[in-house]
mmCIF file of C-alpha atoms and ligand atoms in Angstrom:
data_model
loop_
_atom_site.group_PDB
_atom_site.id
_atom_site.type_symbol
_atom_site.label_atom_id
_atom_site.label_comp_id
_atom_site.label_asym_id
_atom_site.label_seq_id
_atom_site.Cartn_x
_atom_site.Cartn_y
_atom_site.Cartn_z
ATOM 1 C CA UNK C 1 -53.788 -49.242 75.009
ATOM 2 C CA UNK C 2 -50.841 -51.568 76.332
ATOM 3 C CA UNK C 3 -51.088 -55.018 75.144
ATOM 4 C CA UNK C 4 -49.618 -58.221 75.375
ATOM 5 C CA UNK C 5 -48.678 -61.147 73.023
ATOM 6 C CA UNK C 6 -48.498 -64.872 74.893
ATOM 7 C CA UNK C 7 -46.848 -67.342 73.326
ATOM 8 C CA UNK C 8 -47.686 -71.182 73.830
ATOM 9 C CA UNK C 9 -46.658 -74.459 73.272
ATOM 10 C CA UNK C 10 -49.060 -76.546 74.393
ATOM 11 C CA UNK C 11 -51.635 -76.762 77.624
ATOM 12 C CA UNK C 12 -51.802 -73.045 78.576
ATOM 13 C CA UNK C 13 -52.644 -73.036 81.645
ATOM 14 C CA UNK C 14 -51.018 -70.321 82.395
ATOM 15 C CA UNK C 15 -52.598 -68.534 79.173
ATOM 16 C CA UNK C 16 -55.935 -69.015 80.712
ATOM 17 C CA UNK C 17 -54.918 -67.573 83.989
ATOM 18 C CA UNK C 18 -53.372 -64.252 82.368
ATOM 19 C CA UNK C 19 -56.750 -63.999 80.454
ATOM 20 C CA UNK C 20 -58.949 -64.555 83.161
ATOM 21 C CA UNK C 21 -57.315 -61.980 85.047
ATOM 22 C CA UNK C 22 -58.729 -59.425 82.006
ATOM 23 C CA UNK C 23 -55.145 -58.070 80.987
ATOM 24 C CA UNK C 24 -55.048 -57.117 77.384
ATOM 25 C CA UNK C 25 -53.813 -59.838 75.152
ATOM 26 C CA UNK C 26 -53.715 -58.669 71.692
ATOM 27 C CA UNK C 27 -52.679 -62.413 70.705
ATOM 28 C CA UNK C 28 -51.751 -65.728 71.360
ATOM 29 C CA UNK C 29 -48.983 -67.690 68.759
ATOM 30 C CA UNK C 30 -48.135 -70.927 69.225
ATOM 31 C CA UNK C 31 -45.264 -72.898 67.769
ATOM 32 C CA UNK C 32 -47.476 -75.766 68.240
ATOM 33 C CA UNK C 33 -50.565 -75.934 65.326
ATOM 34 C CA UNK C 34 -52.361 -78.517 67.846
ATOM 35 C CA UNK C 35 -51.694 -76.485 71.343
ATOM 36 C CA UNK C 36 -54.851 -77.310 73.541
ATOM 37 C CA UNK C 37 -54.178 -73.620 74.535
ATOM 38 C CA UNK C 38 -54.959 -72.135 71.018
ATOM 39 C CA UNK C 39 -58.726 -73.575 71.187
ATOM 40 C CA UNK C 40 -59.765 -71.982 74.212
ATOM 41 C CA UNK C 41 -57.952 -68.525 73.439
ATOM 42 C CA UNK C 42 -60.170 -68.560 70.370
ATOM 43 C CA UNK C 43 -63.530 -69.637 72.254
ATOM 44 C CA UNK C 44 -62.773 -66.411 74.212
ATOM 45 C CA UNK C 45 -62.695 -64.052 71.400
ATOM 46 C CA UNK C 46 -58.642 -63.560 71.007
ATOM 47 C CA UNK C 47 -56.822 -63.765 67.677
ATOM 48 C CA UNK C 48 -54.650 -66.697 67.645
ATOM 49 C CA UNK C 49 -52.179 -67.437 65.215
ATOM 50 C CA UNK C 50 -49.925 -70.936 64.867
ATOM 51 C CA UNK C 51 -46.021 -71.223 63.171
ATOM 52 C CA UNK C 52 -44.639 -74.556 63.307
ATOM 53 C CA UNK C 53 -40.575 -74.353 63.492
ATOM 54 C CA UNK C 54 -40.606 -77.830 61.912
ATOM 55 C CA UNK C 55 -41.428 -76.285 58.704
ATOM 56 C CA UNK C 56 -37.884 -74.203 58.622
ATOM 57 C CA UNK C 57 -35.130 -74.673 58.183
ATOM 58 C CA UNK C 58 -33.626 -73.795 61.419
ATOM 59 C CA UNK C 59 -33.977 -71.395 64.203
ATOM 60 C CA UNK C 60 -32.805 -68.176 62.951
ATOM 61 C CA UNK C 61 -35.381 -68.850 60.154
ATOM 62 C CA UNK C 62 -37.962 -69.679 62.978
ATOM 63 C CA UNK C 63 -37.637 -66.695 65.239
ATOM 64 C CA UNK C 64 -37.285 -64.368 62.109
ATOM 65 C CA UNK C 65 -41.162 -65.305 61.096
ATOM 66 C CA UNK C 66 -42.182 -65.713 64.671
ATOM 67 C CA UNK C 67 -41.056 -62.072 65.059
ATOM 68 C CA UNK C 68 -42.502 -60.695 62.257
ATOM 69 C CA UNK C 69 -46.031 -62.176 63.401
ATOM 70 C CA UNK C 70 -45.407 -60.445 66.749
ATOM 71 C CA UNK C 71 -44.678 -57.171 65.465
ATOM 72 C CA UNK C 72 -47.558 -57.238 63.458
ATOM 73 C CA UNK C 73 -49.660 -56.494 66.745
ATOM 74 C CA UNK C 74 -47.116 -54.034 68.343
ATOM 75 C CA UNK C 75 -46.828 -55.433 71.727
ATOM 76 C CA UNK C 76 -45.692 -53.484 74.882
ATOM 77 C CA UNK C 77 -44.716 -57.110 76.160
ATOM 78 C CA UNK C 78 -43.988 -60.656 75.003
ATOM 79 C CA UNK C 79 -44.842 -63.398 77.132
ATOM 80 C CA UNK C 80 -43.621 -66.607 77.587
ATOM 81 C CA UNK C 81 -46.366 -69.004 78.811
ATOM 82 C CA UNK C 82 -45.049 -72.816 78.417
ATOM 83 C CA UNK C 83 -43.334 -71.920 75.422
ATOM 84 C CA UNK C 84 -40.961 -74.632 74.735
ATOM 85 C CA UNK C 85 -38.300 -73.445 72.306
ATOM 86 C CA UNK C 86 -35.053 -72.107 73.253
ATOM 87 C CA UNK C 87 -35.171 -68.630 71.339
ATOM 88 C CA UNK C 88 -31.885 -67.285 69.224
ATOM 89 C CA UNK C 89 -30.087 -64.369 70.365
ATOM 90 C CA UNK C 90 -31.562 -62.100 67.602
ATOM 91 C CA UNK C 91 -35.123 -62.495 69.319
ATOM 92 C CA UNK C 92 -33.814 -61.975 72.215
ATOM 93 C CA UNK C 93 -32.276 -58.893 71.757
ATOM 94 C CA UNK C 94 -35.111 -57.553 69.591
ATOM 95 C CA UNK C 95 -37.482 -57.654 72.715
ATOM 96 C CA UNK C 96 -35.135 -56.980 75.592
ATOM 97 C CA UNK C 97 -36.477 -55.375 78.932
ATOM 98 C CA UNK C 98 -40.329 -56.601 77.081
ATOM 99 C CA UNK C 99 -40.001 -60.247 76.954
ATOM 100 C CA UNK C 100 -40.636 -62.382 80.168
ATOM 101 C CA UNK C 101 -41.094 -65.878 80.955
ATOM 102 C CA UNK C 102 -42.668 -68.438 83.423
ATOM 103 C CA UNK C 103 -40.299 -71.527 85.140
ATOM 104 C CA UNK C 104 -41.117 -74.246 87.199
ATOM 105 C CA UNK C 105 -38.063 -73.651 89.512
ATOM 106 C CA UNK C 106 -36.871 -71.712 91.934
ATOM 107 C CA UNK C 107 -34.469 -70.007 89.694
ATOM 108 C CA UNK C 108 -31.417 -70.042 89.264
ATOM 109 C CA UNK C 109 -31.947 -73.822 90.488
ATOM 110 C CA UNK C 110 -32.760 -75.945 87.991
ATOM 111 C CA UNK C 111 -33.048 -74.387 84.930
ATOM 112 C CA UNK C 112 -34.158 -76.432 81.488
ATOM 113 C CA UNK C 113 -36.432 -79.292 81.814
ATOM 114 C CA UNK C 114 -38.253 -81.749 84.427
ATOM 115 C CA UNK C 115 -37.876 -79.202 87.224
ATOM 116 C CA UNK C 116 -40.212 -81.104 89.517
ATOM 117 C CA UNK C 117 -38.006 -84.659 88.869
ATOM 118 C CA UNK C 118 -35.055 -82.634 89.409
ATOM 119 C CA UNK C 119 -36.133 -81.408 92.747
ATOM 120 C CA UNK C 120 -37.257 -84.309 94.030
ATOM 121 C CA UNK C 121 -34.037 -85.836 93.472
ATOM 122 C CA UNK C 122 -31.819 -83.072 95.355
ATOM 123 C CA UNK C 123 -34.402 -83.366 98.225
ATOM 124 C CA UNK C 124 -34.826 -79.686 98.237
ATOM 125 C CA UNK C 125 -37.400 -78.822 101.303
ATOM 126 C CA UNK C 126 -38.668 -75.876 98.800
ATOM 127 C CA UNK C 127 -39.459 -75.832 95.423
ATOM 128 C CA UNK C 128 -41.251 -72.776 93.467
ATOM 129 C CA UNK C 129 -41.842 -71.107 90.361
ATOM 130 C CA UNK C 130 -40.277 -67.705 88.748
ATOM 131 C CA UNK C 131 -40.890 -65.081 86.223
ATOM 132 C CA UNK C 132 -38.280 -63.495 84.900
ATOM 133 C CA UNK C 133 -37.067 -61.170 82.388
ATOM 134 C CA UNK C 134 -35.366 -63.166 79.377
ATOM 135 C CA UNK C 135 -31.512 -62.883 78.592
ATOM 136 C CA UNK C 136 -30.104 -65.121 75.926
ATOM 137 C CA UNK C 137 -29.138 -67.842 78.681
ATOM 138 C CA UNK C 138 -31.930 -70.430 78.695
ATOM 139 C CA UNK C 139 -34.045 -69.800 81.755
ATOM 140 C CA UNK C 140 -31.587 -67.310 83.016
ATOM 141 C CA UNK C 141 -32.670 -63.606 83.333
ATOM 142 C CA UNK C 142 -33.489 -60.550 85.903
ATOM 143 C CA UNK C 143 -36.416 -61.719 88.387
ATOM 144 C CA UNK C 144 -39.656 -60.404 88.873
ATOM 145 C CA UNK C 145 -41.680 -62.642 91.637
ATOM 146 C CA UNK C 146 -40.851 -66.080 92.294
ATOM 147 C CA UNK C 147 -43.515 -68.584 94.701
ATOM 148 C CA UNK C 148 -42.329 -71.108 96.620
ATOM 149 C CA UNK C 149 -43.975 -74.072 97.735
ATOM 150 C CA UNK C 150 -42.876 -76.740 100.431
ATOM 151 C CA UNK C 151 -41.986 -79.978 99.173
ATOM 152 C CA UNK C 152 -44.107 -82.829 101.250
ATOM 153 C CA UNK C 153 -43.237 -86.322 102.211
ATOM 154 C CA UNK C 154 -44.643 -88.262 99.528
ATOM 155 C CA UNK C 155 -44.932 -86.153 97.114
ATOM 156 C CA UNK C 156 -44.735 -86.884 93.076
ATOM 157 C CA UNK C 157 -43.183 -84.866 90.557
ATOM 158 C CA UNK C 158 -46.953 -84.694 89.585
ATOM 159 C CA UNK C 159 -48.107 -83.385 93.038
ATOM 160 C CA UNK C 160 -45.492 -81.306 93.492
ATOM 161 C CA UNK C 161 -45.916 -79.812 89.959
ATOM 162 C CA UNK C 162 -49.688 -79.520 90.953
ATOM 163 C CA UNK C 163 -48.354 -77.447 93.723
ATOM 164 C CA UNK C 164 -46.044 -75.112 92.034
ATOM 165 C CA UNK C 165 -48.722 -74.324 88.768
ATOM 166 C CA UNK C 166 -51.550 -73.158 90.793
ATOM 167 C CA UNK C 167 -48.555 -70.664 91.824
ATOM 168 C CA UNK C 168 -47.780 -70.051 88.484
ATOM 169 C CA UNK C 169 -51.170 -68.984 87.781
ATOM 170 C CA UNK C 170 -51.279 -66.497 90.999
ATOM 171 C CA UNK C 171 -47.738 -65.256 90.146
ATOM 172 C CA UNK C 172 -47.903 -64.390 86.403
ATOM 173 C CA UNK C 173 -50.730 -62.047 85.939
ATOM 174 C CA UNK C 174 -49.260 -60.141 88.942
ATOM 175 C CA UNK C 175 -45.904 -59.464 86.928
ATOM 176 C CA UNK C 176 -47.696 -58.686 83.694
ATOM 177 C CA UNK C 177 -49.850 -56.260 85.491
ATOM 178 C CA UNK C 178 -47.069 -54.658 87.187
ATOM 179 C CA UNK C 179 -45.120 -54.563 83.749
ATOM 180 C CA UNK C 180 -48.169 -52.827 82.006
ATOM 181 C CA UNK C 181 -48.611 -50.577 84.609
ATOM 182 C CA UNK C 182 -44.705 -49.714 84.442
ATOM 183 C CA UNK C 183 -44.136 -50.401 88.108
ATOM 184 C CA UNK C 184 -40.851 -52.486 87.093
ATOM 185 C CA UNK C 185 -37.825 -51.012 87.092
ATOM 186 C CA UNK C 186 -34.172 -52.682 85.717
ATOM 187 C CA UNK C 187 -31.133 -51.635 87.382
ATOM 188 C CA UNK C 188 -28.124 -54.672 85.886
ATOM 189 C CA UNK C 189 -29.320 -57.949 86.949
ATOM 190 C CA UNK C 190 -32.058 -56.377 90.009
ATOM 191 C CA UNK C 191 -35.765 -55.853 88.861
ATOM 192 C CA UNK C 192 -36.986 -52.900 91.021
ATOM 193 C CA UNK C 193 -40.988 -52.597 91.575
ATOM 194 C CA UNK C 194 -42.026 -49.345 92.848
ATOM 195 C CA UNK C 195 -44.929 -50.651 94.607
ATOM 196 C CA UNK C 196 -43.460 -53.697 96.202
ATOM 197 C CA UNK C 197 -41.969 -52.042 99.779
ATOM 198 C CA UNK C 198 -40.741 -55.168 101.509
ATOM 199 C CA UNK C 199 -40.141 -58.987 100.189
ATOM 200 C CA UNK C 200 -43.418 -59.602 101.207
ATOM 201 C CA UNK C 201 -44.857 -59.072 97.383
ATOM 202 C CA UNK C 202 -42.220 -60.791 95.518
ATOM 203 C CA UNK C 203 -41.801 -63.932 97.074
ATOM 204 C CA UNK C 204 -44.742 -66.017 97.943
ATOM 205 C CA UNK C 205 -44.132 -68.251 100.400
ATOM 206 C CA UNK C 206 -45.261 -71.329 102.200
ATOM 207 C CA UNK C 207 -46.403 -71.209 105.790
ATOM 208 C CA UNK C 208 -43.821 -74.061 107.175
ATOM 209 C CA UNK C 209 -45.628 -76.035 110.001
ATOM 210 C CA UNK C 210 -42.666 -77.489 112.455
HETATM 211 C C1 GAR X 1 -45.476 -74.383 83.033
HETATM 212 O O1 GAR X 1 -45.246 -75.129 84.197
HETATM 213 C C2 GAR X 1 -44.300 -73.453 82.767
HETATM 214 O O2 GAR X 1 -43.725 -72.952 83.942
HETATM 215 C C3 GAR X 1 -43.360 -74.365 82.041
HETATM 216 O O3 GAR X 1 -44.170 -75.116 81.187
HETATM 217 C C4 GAR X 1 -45.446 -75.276 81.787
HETATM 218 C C5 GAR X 1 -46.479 -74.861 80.781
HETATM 219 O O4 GAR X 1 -47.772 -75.109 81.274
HETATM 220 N N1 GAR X 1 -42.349 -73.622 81.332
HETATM 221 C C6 GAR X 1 -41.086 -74.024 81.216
HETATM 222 O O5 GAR X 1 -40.682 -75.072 81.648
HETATM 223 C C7 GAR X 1 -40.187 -73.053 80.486
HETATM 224 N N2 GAR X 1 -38.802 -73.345 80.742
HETATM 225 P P1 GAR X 1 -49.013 -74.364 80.653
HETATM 226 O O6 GAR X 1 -48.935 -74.594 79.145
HETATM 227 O O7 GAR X 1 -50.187 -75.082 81.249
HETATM 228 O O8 GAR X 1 -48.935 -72.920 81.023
#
């Protein structure tokens, strides 16, 4: 059966939502030995396994090990779920067209970190989330569904951020199932999903009230 490894860094939120949407996850690896995520993927029954980068001696060594833990359960895809490590090109390239990850932007707007900060300095109207294939630019890569959100006067980066995760958590297990069921097709940079006719399933968007 098709399965899926999730790595974590920390929270895993968005762990919780792929598992509570029942798709296969053969395991979940963190980088972090003392990711909140790791407990609760263990109270529900799936292996977990931990590799902390601080004990090597750099990144090649890192994704080398990491890698070789994956393998070990013969994944059909590798998912990045608030995994907080920029990844070497080896790995990379070892999982292309099977390795996708979650950001808290409307990609390609701001990529890296404090997406939510970031937006609310621009004064962007709409902010959003994206999953995306992963190249060996950081937060760069073909895109599979992306939810946006409006941005509201007032808001925080921690409302707003509130706003874009419980997309996250619609928006994920919808591209892992449409991976697994190998509705996604990659033509250069353009993901192509057979059942997705119009824009409609792809981008989530706000209703805007004028
Ligand atoms: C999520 O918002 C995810 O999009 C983000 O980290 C958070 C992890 O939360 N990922 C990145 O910023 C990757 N560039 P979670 O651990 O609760 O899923």
């Amino acid at each position: 059966m098709a399965s899926v490894v999730i790595l974590i860094s920390g929270r895993g939120s968005n762990m919780r939502a792929l598992l509570e949407a029942g798709l296969p996850v053969a395991a979940v690896i963190s980088n972090n030995p003392t990711a909140e995520g790791l407990l609760f993927a263990r109270s529900h029954g799936i292996p977990t396994q931990a590799i902390n980068h601080r004990t090597f001696p750099d990144r090649e060594a890192f994704d080398t090990a990491l890698a070789a833990i994956i393998d070990t359960y013969q994944p059909d895809l590798v998912v990045l779920a608030g995994f907080m490590r920029i990844l070497s090109t080896f790995f990379v390239d070892h999982y292309q067209g099977r390795l996708i990850n979650i950001h808290p932007s409307l990609l390609p707007a701001f990529p890296g970190l404090n997406t939510h900060e970031r937006a609310l300095e621009e004064g962007v109207r709409i902010h959003g989330c994206t999953v995306h294939f992963v190249t060996s630019k950081l937060d760069y890569g073909p895109i599979i569904i992306q939810a946006a959100v409006p941005v509201l006067t007032g808001d925080t980066s921690a409302t707003l951020a509130a706003r874009v995760l419980a997309q996250e958590h619609r928006i994920y297990p919808q591209a892992v199932r449409w991976f697994l069921q190998g509705q996604l097709a990659l033509t250069g940079n353009r993901v192509e999903i057979s059942s997705a006719s119009d824009g409609q399933t792809v981008l989530c968007s706000p209703e805007i009230k004028l």
